[in-house]
Every structure is written in C-alpha cells, then in structure tokens.
C-alpha cells in the first residue's frame, strides 16, 4: 500500500508539473500579445489582462464545485484527464487567436478545465496519511515551483522569437500531460468511499452553504480568501509592473518568474518539512504569512531591481503557509468530504480571482498613468500586503481553537 501511494504521489506530481510548465510558458508573452492585438500601451494592456483573468476565474468558480462533486462520485482520474485534454485544446485556440475576443474565449475554456485543481489536491488527500499530508501538499507546491522555473524561462526566451511560439509549446505540454495520465495515472478514490452527486452541493452558490458545514473552519476560509486576493496581485500585475517600472522584456520576466520557481520549490519541497517539525504547524502558518506580507510590501516600494529581488526572496519564504494550512484543515474533515473541501479551496481561490484581477489591474493602471493623482505603480502590491497581514491575524486567532 505504501509503495502504491508513493508511486501515485509521483504520478500526480508529474501531472501537475507538466500542467504548470504549460501555464508558465504563456505568462511572459501575454502583455505583448495584448498590446499587439488591442493596439494599446502596457499599462492599458494590464487592464485587459485583468479582465482575461476575471473571465478565467468566473468559469473556474462556476465549475469547481461541479468537478469536485463529480470526482467524489466517479473518481479523480476521469475528471483530471478530461480537464487536461481541454487545456491542450485551449492552448491551440490561443495560439491562433486573431483578436482579443479569441483570447477571452480561450480563457473561458481554460477556466472550465482549470477547475480540476481541486480534484488533483483531493487525489493527494485520498492517498496520504494524516501525518504525511503537509509534506505531500508541499510536493504539490514544489511541482508548481519547478513548473514555474521551466515554463516562464522557456516562454520568455521563445517569446523573443515569436509571441505565438509559447502557446504552441503549452499545447504540446498539456496534450503530453493528458497522454501521460491516461497511461499511468491510477484511480485514488475507492468505490466504497464515493458519494452520490448532488446538484445542490455542486452549484457554485452552494460554496457558501458548504462553508457553513465546517463552522470551526470559517475563520480559516475568510483568511484564505484574503490570502488568495493578495496572491492574485502578483499573477495579474507582475509582468506588466516589471515591464513598465524596470523596462524588462519577455526574457527578463521569464527569468524572474523562473527564480520564483526555484525559491518556492526549495521552500515547499524542503524547508516546509523542517519548519513544521521544529516549530509546529500553527507557528509555521503564522511565520509564512508574515514573510508573505513583508515580501509584497517590498515589491510595492522597490526603487531598483536589487530591492525587488530581495523582496522576492522574502515573499517566496512565505510559501510555507498555504500547504501547511491546507494540510491542517484537511485533517479536520472526513475522507468522504475531501473532494468537497478541496472544491471549497478552489472555489474561494476562484472567487478571489473574480474580484482581485479587475481591482489590482485598476490600481496598477490608475497609479501608473501620467496624470495619476498619486504616482505609485506598486499600489496593488501594497494593498495585497495589508490583506495578507490581516489574514495572518485571522489564522493566529483560529489556530487557538483548532485541534492539530
């Protein structure tokens, strides 16, 4: 059983890794592609980019509980495979996009397929012993980190030759991921642990009623929502911010995101186990959130790239917080509710991504334009820092009343 679980962890790790490489490939070139298709400046492109993320997130929010419920009923494997196939098709569509409208259509498809992340994390929960969950969820974070080492670097370098090339590469990686999973990924959820699919539990509005099923965890859900709001500030504005503030090109953006991948991989793949063992989960969560907040604050006031990279190091150390918190919360619910719980996580992330991108891109554009009342291009990161600090206070309060 232990051998089977270890093999399954490797399978899902590689599946998430390949998926993240494909996603990371397109990040450095998206600003220039929007500029080209919409004939706008980089700050104006940020606003369009924010609405693209909004479209993606609306679909992910609507379909996350559906896919989570389907995975609890029919198993994780079929849901993961169908989503991977859909992402491959989406990247092909984006590669040939003749206008911004096509980019929006592609993001809608990607949002539906991207809702399967809750299924992938539920897969990890299925096969992990309680004491192993923090480490295994950390491996998921490491997969993201490594994917963001390889993906953005390749995407940034490829984008210097052709803005469309990273999309072709992303399509290839996603379809390769589908084939890999089809032949090697086993099912993780036994038939005796499955539940009936219920629309009343699978509709997006049920996210809020599902939250009430776990009253002791409400404070953590609120804190996570604030954390996700803040995290989107980096996803939405980093490429635009560095291109505008420091005149970076696609390759420099890709290399910086590659560094983030290296640091997050080290933190979540190695340091998280050390910190959890030495300080315990409660302190690890609070320490991680504090570093996360300080890193974002550093981004907002960076006067040069040296300060920016120093803040990046602090920010990435905050990666200890999310997987540790996810592990702790996962240990509070029954095996039959893991898919639903992971659906809540993804639903909160999607809801934050609906609110955050328009807000963060609005802050970046309006505090960066020539006639801005206050010139402060890092405004989005500053607001994000305050949100993370608030979430840290909520986590500290909730941890006092939670079994560990």
mmCIF file of C-alpha atoms in Angstrom:
data_model
loop_
_atom_site.group_PDB
_atom_site.id
_atom_site.type_symbol
_atom_site.label_atom_id
_atom_site.label_comp_id
_atom_site.label_asym_id
_atom_site.label_seq_id
_atom_site.Cartn_x
_atom_site.Cartn_y
_atom_site.Cartn_z
ATOM 1 C CA UNK A 1 0.000 0.000 0.000
ATOM 2 C CA UNK A 2 2.833 2.374 0.930
ATOM 3 C CA UNK A 3 4.626 1.593 -2.338
ATOM 4 C CA UNK A 4 1.420 2.206 -4.328
ATOM 5 C CA UNK A 5 0.884 5.558 -2.554
ATOM 6 C CA UNK A 6 4.443 6.697 -3.250
ATOM 7 C CA UNK A 7 4.059 5.813 -6.923
ATOM 8 C CA UNK A 8 0.751 7.697 -7.077
ATOM 9 C CA UNK A 9 2.332 10.765 -5.468
ATOM 10 C CA UNK A 10 4.973 10.723 -8.189
ATOM 11 C CA UNK A 11 2.278 10.387 -10.866
ATOM 12 C CA UNK A 12 0.225 13.329 -9.645
ATOM 13 C CA UNK A 13 3.384 15.379 -9.032
ATOM 14 C CA UNK A 14 4.492 14.962 -12.640
ATOM 15 C CA UNK A 15 0.958 15.602 -13.904
ATOM 16 C CA UNK A 16 0.751 18.915 -12.029
ATOM 17 C CA UNK A 17 4.336 19.747 -13.013
ATOM 18 C CA UNK A 18 3.697 19.354 -16.754
ATOM 19 C CA UNK A 19 0.448 21.308 -16.433
ATOM 20 C CA UNK A 20 2.276 24.151 -14.662
ATOM 21 C CA UNK A 21 5.002 24.230 -17.302
ATOM 22 C CA UNK A 22 2.327 24.763 -19.937
ATOM 23 C CA UNK A 23 0.682 27.517 -17.905
ATOM 24 C CA UNK A 24 4.001 29.213 -17.141
ATOM 25 C CA UNK A 25 5.028 29.266 -20.793
ATOM 26 C CA UNK A 26 2.461 31.899 -21.759
ATOM 27 C CA UNK A 27 2.819 34.328 -18.834
ATOM 28 C CA UNK A 28 5.810 36.368 -20.100
ATOM 29 C CA UNK A 29 4.336 36.925 -23.572
ATOM 30 C CA UNK A 30 0.737 37.749 -22.661
ATOM 31 C CA UNK A 31 1.325 41.514 -22.114
ATOM 32 C CA UNK A 32 2.948 41.988 -25.523
ATOM 33 C CA UNK A 33 0.345 39.849 -27.253
ATOM 34 C CA UNK A 34 -2.443 42.001 -25.780
ATOM 35 C CA UNK A 35 -0.573 45.154 -26.833
ATOM 36 C CA UNK A 36 -0.278 43.766 -30.358
ATOM 37 C CA UNK A 37 -3.896 42.621 -30.714
ATOM 38 C CA UNK A 38 -5.540 45.599 -28.961
ATOM 39 C CA UNK A 39 -3.070 48.336 -30.037
ATOM 40 C CA UNK A 40 -2.650 49.705 -26.501
ATOM 41 C CA UNK A 41 0.150 50.599 -24.049
ATOM 42 C CA UNK A 42 1.467 48.140 -21.454
ATOM 43 C CA UNK A 43 -0.457 49.841 -18.617
ATOM 44 C CA UNK A 44 -3.681 49.671 -20.631
ATOM 45 C CA UNK A 45 -2.874 46.075 -21.546
ATOM 46 C CA UNK A 46 -2.760 45.306 -17.818
ATOM 47 C CA UNK A 47 -6.438 46.255 -17.537
ATOM 48 C CA UNK A 48 -7.362 43.890 -20.374
ATOM 49 C CA UNK A 49 -5.154 41.234 -18.809
ATOM 50 C CA UNK A 50 -7.033 41.663 -15.537
ATOM 51 C CA UNK A 51 -10.345 41.045 -17.270
ATOM 52 C CA UNK A 52 -8.906 37.971 -19.013
ATOM 53 C CA UNK A 53 -8.046 36.515 -15.624
ATOM 54 C CA UNK A 54 -11.534 37.543 -14.472
ATOM 55 C CA UNK A 55 -13.129 35.519 -17.315
ATOM 56 C CA UNK A 56 -10.983 32.507 -16.477
ATOM 57 C CA UNK A 57 -11.848 32.753 -12.804
ATOM 58 C CA UNK A 58 -15.606 33.120 -13.292
ATOM 59 C CA UNK A 59 -15.622 29.810 -15.169
ATOM 60 C CA UNK A 60 -13.398 28.167 -12.599
ATOM 61 C CA UNK A 61 -15.693 29.385 -9.824
ATOM 62 C CA UNK A 62 -18.786 28.030 -11.576
ATOM 63 C CA UNK A 63 -17.277 24.633 -12.394
ATOM 64 C CA UNK A 64 -15.020 23.946 -9.413
ATOM 65 C CA UNK A 65 -17.786 22.503 -7.180
ATOM 66 C CA UNK A 66 -19.199 20.580 -10.132
ATOM 67 C CA UNK A 67 -15.907 18.871 -10.901
ATOM 68 C CA UNK A 68 -15.225 18.321 -7.202
ATOM 69 C CA UNK A 69 -18.613 16.618 -6.811
ATOM 70 C CA UNK A 70 -18.106 14.558 -9.968
ATOM 71 C CA UNK A 71 -14.732 13.397 -8.707
ATOM 72 C CA UNK A 72 -16.324 12.314 -5.409
ATOM 73 C CA UNK A 73 -18.876 10.311 -7.398
ATOM 74 C CA UNK A 74 -16.913 8.833 -10.321
ATOM 75 C CA UNK A 75 -13.323 9.100 -9.090
ATOM 76 C CA UNK A 76 -10.499 11.564 -9.575
ATOM 77 C CA UNK A 77 -8.883 10.043 -12.667
ATOM 78 C CA UNK A 78 -11.555 10.709 -15.346
ATOM 79 C CA UNK A 79 -12.062 14.305 -14.201
ATOM 80 C CA UNK A 80 -8.326 15.041 -14.275
ATOM 81 C CA UNK A 81 -7.882 13.502 -17.730
ATOM 82 C CA UNK A 82 -10.788 15.331 -19.371
ATOM 83 C CA UNK A 83 -9.580 18.630 -17.957
ATOM 84 C CA UNK A 84 -6.062 18.096 -19.251
ATOM 85 C CA UNK A 85 -7.389 17.370 -22.739
ATOM 86 C CA UNK A 86 -9.486 20.541 -22.623
ATOM 87 C CA UNK A 87 -6.463 22.657 -21.639
ATOM 88 C CA UNK A 88 -4.497 21.318 -24.600
ATOM 89 C CA UNK A 89 -7.299 22.309 -26.959
ATOM 90 C CA UNK A 90 -7.483 25.745 -25.312
ATOM 91 C CA UNK A 91 -3.795 26.493 -25.916
ATOM 92 C CA UNK A 92 -4.169 25.562 -29.584
ATOM 93 C CA UNK A 93 -7.048 28.057 -29.798
ATOM 94 C CA UNK A 94 -4.959 30.787 -28.154
ATOM 95 C CA UNK A 95 -2.031 30.117 -30.481
ATOM 96 C CA UNK A 96 -4.190 31.059 -33.471
ATOM 97 C CA UNK A 97 -6.103 33.910 -31.794
ATOM 98 C CA UNK A 98 -6.574 36.780 -34.314
ATOM 99 C CA UNK A 99 -8.114 39.182 -31.784
ATOM 100 C CA UNK A 100 -8.561 39.892 -28.078
ATOM 101 C CA UNK A 101 -12.040 38.340 -28.269
ATOM 102 C CA UNK A 102 -10.437 34.992 -29.092
ATOM 103 C CA UNK A 103 -8.223 35.353 -26.033
ATOM 104 C CA UNK A 104 -11.346 35.733 -23.910
ATOM 105 C CA UNK A 105 -12.913 32.639 -25.483
ATOM 106 C CA UNK A 106 -9.751 30.673 -24.746
ATOM 107 C CA UNK A 107 -9.709 31.838 -21.130
ATOM 108 C CA UNK A 108 -13.328 30.701 -20.685
ATOM 109 C CA UNK A 109 -12.408 27.193 -21.851
ATOM 110 C CA UNK A 110 -9.281 27.179 -19.693
ATOM 111 C CA UNK A 111 -11.302 28.256 -16.643
ATOM 112 C CA UNK A 112 -13.653 25.304 -17.000
ATOM 113 C CA UNK A 113 -10.764 22.871 -17.353
ATOM 114 C CA UNK A 114 -8.662 24.571 -14.677
ATOM 115 C CA UNK A 115 -11.350 23.886 -12.091
ATOM 116 C CA UNK A 116 -9.898 20.355 -11.867
ATOM 117 C CA UNK A 117 -7.153 21.525 -9.497
ATOM 118 C CA UNK A 118 -9.449 20.701 -6.576
ATOM 119 C CA UNK A 119 -9.604 17.147 -7.923
ATOM 120 C CA UNK A 120 -5.820 16.909 -8.075
ATOM 121 C CA UNK A 121 -5.461 18.081 -4.481
ATOM 122 C CA UNK A 122 -8.251 15.721 -3.399
ATOM 123 C CA UNK A 123 -6.212 12.958 -5.070
ATOM 124 C CA UNK A 124 -3.322 13.823 -2.767
ATOM 125 C CA UNK A 125 -5.650 13.811 0.256
ATOM 126 C CA UNK A 126 -7.003 10.365 -0.751
ATOM 127 C CA UNK A 127 -3.640 8.631 -0.679
ATOM 128 C CA UNK A 128 -1.889 10.495 2.154
ATOM 129 C CA UNK A 129 -1.752 9.502 5.807
ATOM 130 C CA UNK A 130 -2.652 12.405 8.151
ATOM 131 C CA UNK A 131 0.956 12.886 9.231
ATOM 132 C CA UNK A 132 2.123 12.902 5.594
ATOM 133 C CA UNK A 133 -0.335 15.432 4.191
ATOM 134 C CA UNK A 134 1.740 18.555 4.865
ATOM 135 C CA UNK A 135 4.735 17.032 3.102
ATOM 136 C CA UNK A 136 2.653 15.769 0.170
ATOM 137 C CA UNK A 137 0.774 19.042 -0.249
ATOM 138 C CA UNK A 138 4.207 20.654 -0.134
ATOM 139 C CA UNK A 139 5.205 18.430 -3.063
ATOM 140 C CA UNK A 140 2.261 19.866 -4.992
ATOM 141 C CA UNK A 141 3.640 23.316 -4.224
ATOM 142 C CA UNK A 142 7.065 22.126 -5.356
ATOM 143 C CA UNK A 143 5.543 20.972 -8.647
ATOM 144 C CA UNK A 144 4.190 24.484 -9.130
ATOM 145 C CA UNK A 145 7.595 25.884 -8.258
ATOM 146 C CA UNK A 146 9.520 23.666 -10.666
ATOM 147 C CA UNK A 147 6.901 24.266 -13.361
ATOM 148 C CA UNK A 148 7.431 27.980 -12.907
ATOM 149 C CA UNK A 149 11.176 27.514 -13.257
ATOM 150 C CA UNK A 150 10.922 25.767 -16.604
ATOM 151 C CA UNK A 151 7.764 27.287 -18.088
ATOM 152 C CA UNK A 152 8.356 31.050 -17.821
ATOM 153 C CA UNK A 153 12.035 30.782 -18.768
ATOM 154 C CA UNK A 154 11.261 28.818 -21.934
ATOM 155 C CA UNK A 155 8.233 31.014 -22.634
ATOM 156 C CA UNK A 156 10.198 34.238 -22.195
ATOM 157 C CA UNK A 157 13.063 33.100 -24.414
ATOM 158 C CA UNK A 158 10.725 31.614 -27.037
ATOM 159 C CA UNK A 159 8.609 34.769 -26.988
ATOM 160 C CA UNK A 160 11.579 36.851 -28.138
ATOM 161 C CA UNK A 161 11.485 34.886 -31.400
ATOM 162 C CA UNK A 162 7.719 34.600 -31.843
ATOM 163 C CA UNK A 163 4.944 35.677 -29.457
ATOM 164 C CA UNK A 164 2.844 32.683 -30.556
ATOM 165 C CA UNK A 165 5.506 30.014 -30.044
ATOM 166 C CA UNK A 166 4.945 29.620 -26.267
ATOM 167 C CA UNK A 167 1.269 28.824 -26.922
ATOM 168 C CA UNK A 168 2.210 26.009 -29.305
ATOM 169 C CA UNK A 169 4.625 24.673 -26.705
ATOM 170 C CA UNK A 170 1.986 24.934 -23.960
ATOM 171 C CA UNK A 171 -0.474 22.965 -26.104
ATOM 172 C CA UNK A 172 2.139 20.275 -26.631
ATOM 173 C CA UNK A 173 2.910 20.008 -22.918
ATOM 174 C CA UNK A 174 -0.776 19.806 -21.964
ATOM 175 C CA UNK A 175 -1.566 17.114 -24.514
ATOM 176 C CA UNK A 176 1.553 15.211 -23.431
ATOM 177 C CA UNK A 177 0.279 15.528 -19.872
ATOM 178 C CA UNK A 178 -3.056 14.018 -20.918
ATOM 179 C CA UNK A 179 -1.328 11.044 -22.577
ATOM 180 C CA UNK A 180 0.895 10.518 -19.555
ATOM 181 C CA UNK A 181 -2.075 10.485 -17.210
ATOM 182 C CA UNK A 182 -4.115 8.252 -19.497
ATOM 183 C CA UNK A 183 -1.493 5.517 -19.427
ATOM 184 C CA UNK A 184 -0.034 5.809 -15.936
ATOM 185 C CA UNK A 185 -2.298 7.657 -13.512
ATOM 186 C CA UNK A 186 -4.247 5.204 -11.304
ATOM 187 C CA UNK A 187 -7.548 5.930 -9.565
ATOM 188 C CA UNK A 188 -7.173 7.110 -5.961
ATOM 189 C CA UNK A 189 -10.734 7.005 -4.622
ATOM 190 C CA UNK A 190 -12.067 3.512 -3.756
ATOM 191 C CA UNK A 191 -15.677 2.759 -4.698
ATOM 192 C CA UNK A 192 -16.679 2.391 -1.036
ATOM 193 C CA UNK A 193 -15.619 5.992 -0.310
ATOM 194 C CA UNK A 194 -17.589 7.612 -3.127
ATOM 195 C CA UNK A 195 -20.796 9.560 -2.645
ATOM 196 C CA UNK A 196 -23.765 10.398 -4.845
ATOM 197 C CA UNK A 197 -23.513 13.502 -6.990
ATOM 198 C CA UNK A 198 -25.947 16.191 -5.805
ATOM 199 C CA UNK A 199 -26.575 19.362 -7.790
ATOM 200 C CA UNK A 200 -27.485 21.265 -4.652
ATOM 201 C CA UNK A 201 -23.967 20.621 -3.364
ATOM 202 C CA UNK A 202 -22.312 21.120 -6.764
ATOM 203 C CA UNK A 203 -23.708 24.504 -7.772
ATOM 204 C CA UNK A 204 -21.390 27.487 -7.159
ATOM 205 C CA UNK A 205 -23.747 29.181 -4.717
ATOM 206 C CA UNK A 206 -23.524 26.066 -2.559
ATOM 207 C CA UNK A 207 -19.934 27.092 -1.845
ATOM 208 C CA UNK A 208 -21.319 29.453 0.793
ATOM 209 C CA UNK A 209 -23.635 26.845 2.305
ATOM 210 C CA UNK A 210 -20.803 24.298 2.198
ATOM 211 C CA UNK A 211 -18.688 26.712 4.205
ATOM 212 C CA UNK A 212 -21.296 26.535 6.945
ATOM 213 C CA UNK A 213 -20.880 22.755 7.099
ATOM 214 C CA UNK A 214 -17.492 23.400 8.690
ATOM 215 C CA UNK A 215 -18.178 26.106 11.306
ATOM 216 C CA UNK A 216 -14.835 25.690 13.069
ATOM 217 C CA UNK A 217 -13.054 26.422 9.810
ATOM 218 C CA UNK A 218 -14.900 29.611 8.801
ATOM 219 C CA UNK A 219 -12.167 31.886 10.120
ATOM 220 C CA UNK A 220 -9.614 29.999 8.022
ATOM 221 C CA UNK A 221 -11.783 30.221 4.912
ATOM 222 C CA UNK A 222 -12.054 34.002 5.359
ATOM 223 C CA UNK A 223 -8.295 34.259 5.872
ATOM 224 C CA UNK A 224 -7.647 32.089 2.819
ATOM 225 C CA UNK A 225 -9.902 34.321 0.737
ATOM 226 C CA UNK A 226 -7.847 37.351 1.760
ATOM 227 C CA UNK A 227 -4.653 35.423 1.024
ATOM 228 C CA UNK A 228 -5.917 34.482 -2.436
ATOM 229 C CA UNK A 229 -6.950 38.092 -3.118
ATOM 230 C CA UNK A 230 -3.422 39.189 -2.326
ATOM 231 C CA UNK A 231 -1.775 36.412 -4.322
ATOM 232 C CA UNK A 232 -3.573 37.448 -7.477
ATOM 233 C CA UNK A 233 -1.835 40.821 -7.332
ATOM 234 C CA UNK A 234 1.398 39.104 -8.358
ATOM 235 C CA UNK A 235 -0.197 36.907 -11.005
ATOM 236 C CA UNK A 236 -2.097 39.814 -12.555
ATOM 237 C CA UNK A 237 0.413 42.668 -12.409
ATOM 238 C CA UNK A 238 3.970 41.255 -12.135
ATOM 239 C CA UNK A 239 4.688 41.070 -15.877
ATOM 240 C CA UNK A 240 3.104 44.481 -16.565
ATOM 241 C CA UNK A 241 4.674 46.090 -13.479
ATOM 242 C CA UNK A 242 8.231 44.974 -14.257
ATOM 243 C CA UNK A 243 7.913 45.806 -17.964
ATOM 244 C CA UNK A 244 6.657 49.287 -17.089
ATOM 245 C CA UNK A 245 8.734 50.076 -13.994
ATOM 246 C CA UNK A 246 12.055 48.474 -14.976
ATOM 247 C CA UNK A 247 11.637 48.223 -18.788
ATOM 248 C CA UNK A 248 12.005 44.430 -18.745
ATOM 249 C CA UNK A 249 11.449 42.309 -21.839
ATOM 250 C CA UNK A 250 9.828 38.853 -22.089
ATOM 251 C CA UNK A 251 13.063 37.023 -21.282
ATOM 252 C CA UNK A 252 13.703 39.049 -18.111
ATOM 253 C CA UNK A 253 10.136 38.482 -16.924
ATOM 254 C CA UNK A 254 10.517 34.765 -17.614
ATOM 255 C CA UNK A 255 13.836 34.562 -15.757
ATOM 256 C CA UNK A 256 12.423 36.377 -12.719
ATOM 257 C CA UNK A 257 9.477 34.001 -12.581
ATOM 258 C CA UNK A 258 11.916 31.131 -13.011
ATOM 259 C CA UNK A 259 13.720 32.354 -9.889
ATOM 260 C CA UNK A 260 10.391 32.379 -8.056
ATOM 261 C CA UNK A 261 10.003 28.750 -9.108
ATOM 262 C CA UNK A 262 13.441 27.831 -7.735
ATOM 263 C CA UNK A 263 12.783 29.509 -4.405
ATOM 264 C CA UNK A 264 9.248 28.146 -3.985
ATOM 265 C CA UNK A 265 10.494 24.678 -4.921
ATOM 266 C CA UNK A 266 13.142 24.830 -2.183
ATOM 267 C CA UNK A 267 10.744 26.258 0.382
ATOM 268 C CA UNK A 268 7.800 23.940 -0.247
ATOM 269 C CA UNK A 269 9.798 20.865 -1.229
ATOM 270 C CA UNK A 270 12.440 21.000 1.531
ATOM 271 C CA UNK A 271 12.108 23.774 4.126
ATOM 272 C CA UNK A 272 8.434 23.224 4.864
ATOM 273 C CA UNK A 273 9.135 19.864 6.495
ATOM 274 C CA UNK A 274 11.957 21.312 8.577
ATOM 275 C CA UNK A 275 9.939 24.319 9.740
ATOM 276 C CA UNK A 276 6.847 22.239 10.548
ATOM 277 C CA UNK A 277 8.917 19.763 12.553
ATOM 278 C CA UNK A 278 10.794 22.433 14.502
ATOM 279 C CA UNK A 279 8.001 24.944 15.173
ATOM 280 C CA UNK A 280 4.760 23.020 14.587
ATOM 281 C CA UNK A 281 2.030 23.762 12.078
ATOM 282 C CA UNK A 282 0.490 26.714 13.915
ATOM 283 C CA UNK A 283 3.703 28.752 14.115
ATOM 284 C CA UNK A 284 4.697 27.737 10.582
ATOM 285 C CA UNK A 285 1.428 29.160 9.217
ATOM 286 C CA UNK A 286 1.842 32.492 11.015
ATOM 287 C CA UNK A 287 5.546 32.821 10.150
ATOM 288 C CA UNK A 288 4.847 32.040 6.493
ATOM 289 C CA UNK A 289 2.069 34.629 6.278
ATOM 290 C CA UNK A 290 4.292 37.281 7.870
ATOM 291 C CA UNK A 291 7.071 36.729 5.334
ATOM 292 C CA UNK A 292 4.492 36.742 2.542
ATOM 293 C CA UNK A 293 3.189 40.140 3.679
ATOM 294 C CA UNK A 294 6.657 41.648 4.013
ATOM 295 C CA UNK A 295 7.634 40.419 0.545
ATOM 296 C CA UNK A 296 4.630 42.086 -1.051
ATOM 297 C CA UNK A 297 5.387 45.294 0.808
ATOM 298 C CA UNK A 298 8.905 45.137 -0.587
ATOM 299 C CA UNK A 299 7.569 44.809 -4.146
ATOM 300 C CA UNK A 300 5.457 47.911 -3.706
ATOM 301 C CA UNK A 301 8.341 50.191 -2.711
ATOM 302 C CA UNK A 302 11.144 48.709 -4.839
ATOM 303 C CA UNK A 303 13.211 51.567 -6.270
ATOM 304 C CA UNK A 304 15.521 49.243 -8.206
ATOM 305 C CA UNK A 305 15.866 45.579 -9.189
ATOM 306 C CA UNK A 306 18.114 44.798 -6.213
ATOM 307 C CA UNK A 307 15.385 45.700 -3.734
ATOM 308 C CA UNK A 308 12.876 43.862 -5.926
ATOM 309 C CA UNK A 309 14.891 40.634 -5.865
ATOM 310 C CA UNK A 310 15.478 40.934 -2.112
ATOM 311 C CA UNK A 311 11.725 41.239 -1.599
ATOM 312 C CA UNK A 312 11.257 38.249 -3.899
ATOM 313 C CA UNK A 313 13.334 36.082 -1.567
ATOM 314 C CA UNK A 314 11.243 37.118 1.448
ATOM 315 C CA UNK A 315 7.993 36.644 -0.487
ATOM 316 C CA UNK A 316 8.859 33.097 -1.559
ATOM 317 C CA UNK A 317 9.680 32.051 2.018
ATOM 318 C CA UNK A 318 6.029 32.790 2.716
ATOM 319 C CA UNK A 319 5.282 29.664 0.646
ATOM 320 C CA UNK A 320 5.431 27.719 3.903
ATOM 321 C CA UNK A 321 1.975 28.998 4.830
ATOM 322 C CA UNK A 322 -0.512 27.706 2.192
ATOM 323 C CA UNK A 323 0.324 23.943 2.091
ATOM 324 C CA UNK A 324 0.708 23.780 5.877
ATOM 325 C CA UNK A 325 -2.660 25.458 6.352
ATOM 326 C CA UNK A 326 -4.232 23.204 3.712
ATOM 327 C CA UNK A 327 -2.879 20.131 5.489
ATOM 328 C CA UNK A 328 -4.158 21.248 8.865
ATOM 329 C CA UNK A 329 -7.647 21.972 7.540
ATOM 330 C CA UNK A 330 -7.756 18.716 5.564
ATOM 331 C CA UNK A 331 -7.123 16.741 8.758
ATOM 332 C CA UNK A 332 -10.283 18.251 10.269
ATOM 333 C CA UNK A 333 -12.752 16.612 7.831
ATOM 334 C CA UNK A 334 -13.769 13.055 6.902
ATOM 335 C CA UNK A 335 -12.350 11.149 3.928
ATOM 336 C CA UNK A 336 -15.732 11.283 2.166
ATOM 337 C CA UNK A 337 -15.657 15.112 2.270
ATOM 338 C CA UNK A 338 -12.145 15.717 0.930
ATOM 339 C CA UNK A 339 -13.334 16.437 -2.618
ATOM 340 C CA UNK A 340 -15.898 18.895 -1.292
ATOM 341 C CA UNK A 341 -13.300 20.571 0.933
ATOM 342 C CA UNK A 342 -10.806 20.910 -1.907
ATOM 343 C CA UNK A 343 -13.678 22.289 -4.003
ATOM 344 C CA UNK A 344 -14.157 24.954 -1.336
ATOM 345 C CA UNK A 345 -10.457 25.824 -1.525
ATOM 346 C CA UNK A 346 -10.566 26.145 -5.307
ATOM 347 C CA UNK A 347 -13.907 27.958 -5.151
ATOM 348 C CA UNK A 348 -12.503 30.542 -2.737
ATOM 349 C CA UNK A 349 -9.465 30.932 -4.960
ATOM 350 C CA UNK A 350 -11.713 31.428 -7.978
ATOM 351 C CA UNK A 351 -13.957 33.883 -6.150
ATOM 352 C CA UNK A 352 -10.896 35.886 -5.125
ATOM 353 C CA UNK A 353 -9.692 35.769 -8.724
ATOM 354 C CA UNK A 354 -13.017 37.202 -9.876
ATOM 355 C CA UNK A 355 -12.676 40.175 -7.523
ATOM 356 C CA UNK A 356 -8.911 40.693 -7.479
ATOM 357 C CA UNK A 357 -7.783 40.999 -11.145
ATOM 358 C CA UNK A 358 -10.036 43.938 -12.087
ATOM 359 C CA UNK A 359 -9.168 45.593 -8.768
ATOM 360 C CA UNK A 360 -5.400 45.028 -8.937
ATOM 361 C CA UNK A 361 -5.105 45.982 -12.612
ATOM 362 C CA UNK A 362 -7.242 49.076 -11.890
ATOM 363 C CA UNK A 363 -4.847 50.071 -9.083
ATOM 364 C CA UNK A 364 -1.785 49.494 -11.281
ATOM 365 C CA UNK A 365 -3.161 51.450 -14.233
ATOM 366 C CA UNK A 366 -4.579 54.378 -12.275
ATOM 367 C CA UNK A 367 -1.489 54.827 -10.099
ATOM 368 C CA UNK A 368 0.891 54.475 -13.077
ATOM 369 C CA UNK A 369 -0.655 56.705 -15.728
ATOM 370 C CA UNK A 370 0.952 60.111 -16.396
ATOM 371 C CA UNK A 371 -1.894 62.131 -14.860
ATOM 372 C CA UNK A 372 -2.214 59.929 -11.729
ATOM 373 C CA UNK A 373 -3.176 61.907 -8.606
ATOM 374 C CA UNK A 374 -0.533 59.909 -6.712
ATOM 375 C CA UNK A 375 2.158 58.154 -8.740
ATOM 376 C CA UNK A 376 2.620 54.750 -7.066
ATOM 377 C CA UNK A 377 2.932 51.822 -9.535
ATOM 378 C CA UNK A 378 3.302 49.385 -6.623
ATOM 379 C CA UNK A 379 -0.124 50.254 -5.158
ATOM 380 C CA UNK A 380 -1.558 46.806 -5.928
ATOM 381 C CA UNK A 381 1.258 45.080 -4.021
ATOM 382 C CA UNK A 382 0.821 47.452 -1.069
ATOM 383 C CA UNK A 383 -2.884 46.632 -0.756
ATOM 384 C CA UNK A 384 -2.026 42.931 -1.117
ATOM 385 C CA UNK A 385 0.468 43.202 1.743
ATOM 386 C CA UNK A 386 -2.233 44.605 4.027
ATOM 387 C CA UNK A 387 -4.597 41.769 3.058
ATOM 388 C CA UNK A 388 -2.030 39.101 3.916
ATOM 389 C CA UNK A 389 -1.259 40.747 7.243
ATOM 390 C CA UNK A 390 -4.989 40.692 8.047
ATOM 391 C CA UNK A 391 -5.219 37.011 7.103
ATOM 392 C CA UNK A 392 -2.279 36.255 9.399
ATOM 393 C CA UNK A 393 -4.177 37.763 12.327
ATOM 394 C CA UNK A 394 -7.217 35.610 11.498
ATOM 395 C CA UNK A 395 -5.116 32.441 11.269
ATOM 396 C CA UNK A 396 -3.482 33.182 14.613
ATOM 397 C CA UNK A 397 -6.935 33.591 16.184
ATOM 398 C CA UNK A 398 -8.384 30.441 14.635
ATOM 399 C CA UNK A 399 -5.404 28.234 15.481
ATOM 400 C CA UNK A 400 -6.019 28.758 19.191
ATOM 401 C CA UNK A 401 -9.282 26.783 18.929
ATOM 402 C CA UNK A 402 -8.350 24.074 16.426
ATOM 403 C CA UNK A 403 -7.006 20.586 17.095
ATOM 404 C CA UNK A 404 -3.623 19.903 15.462
#
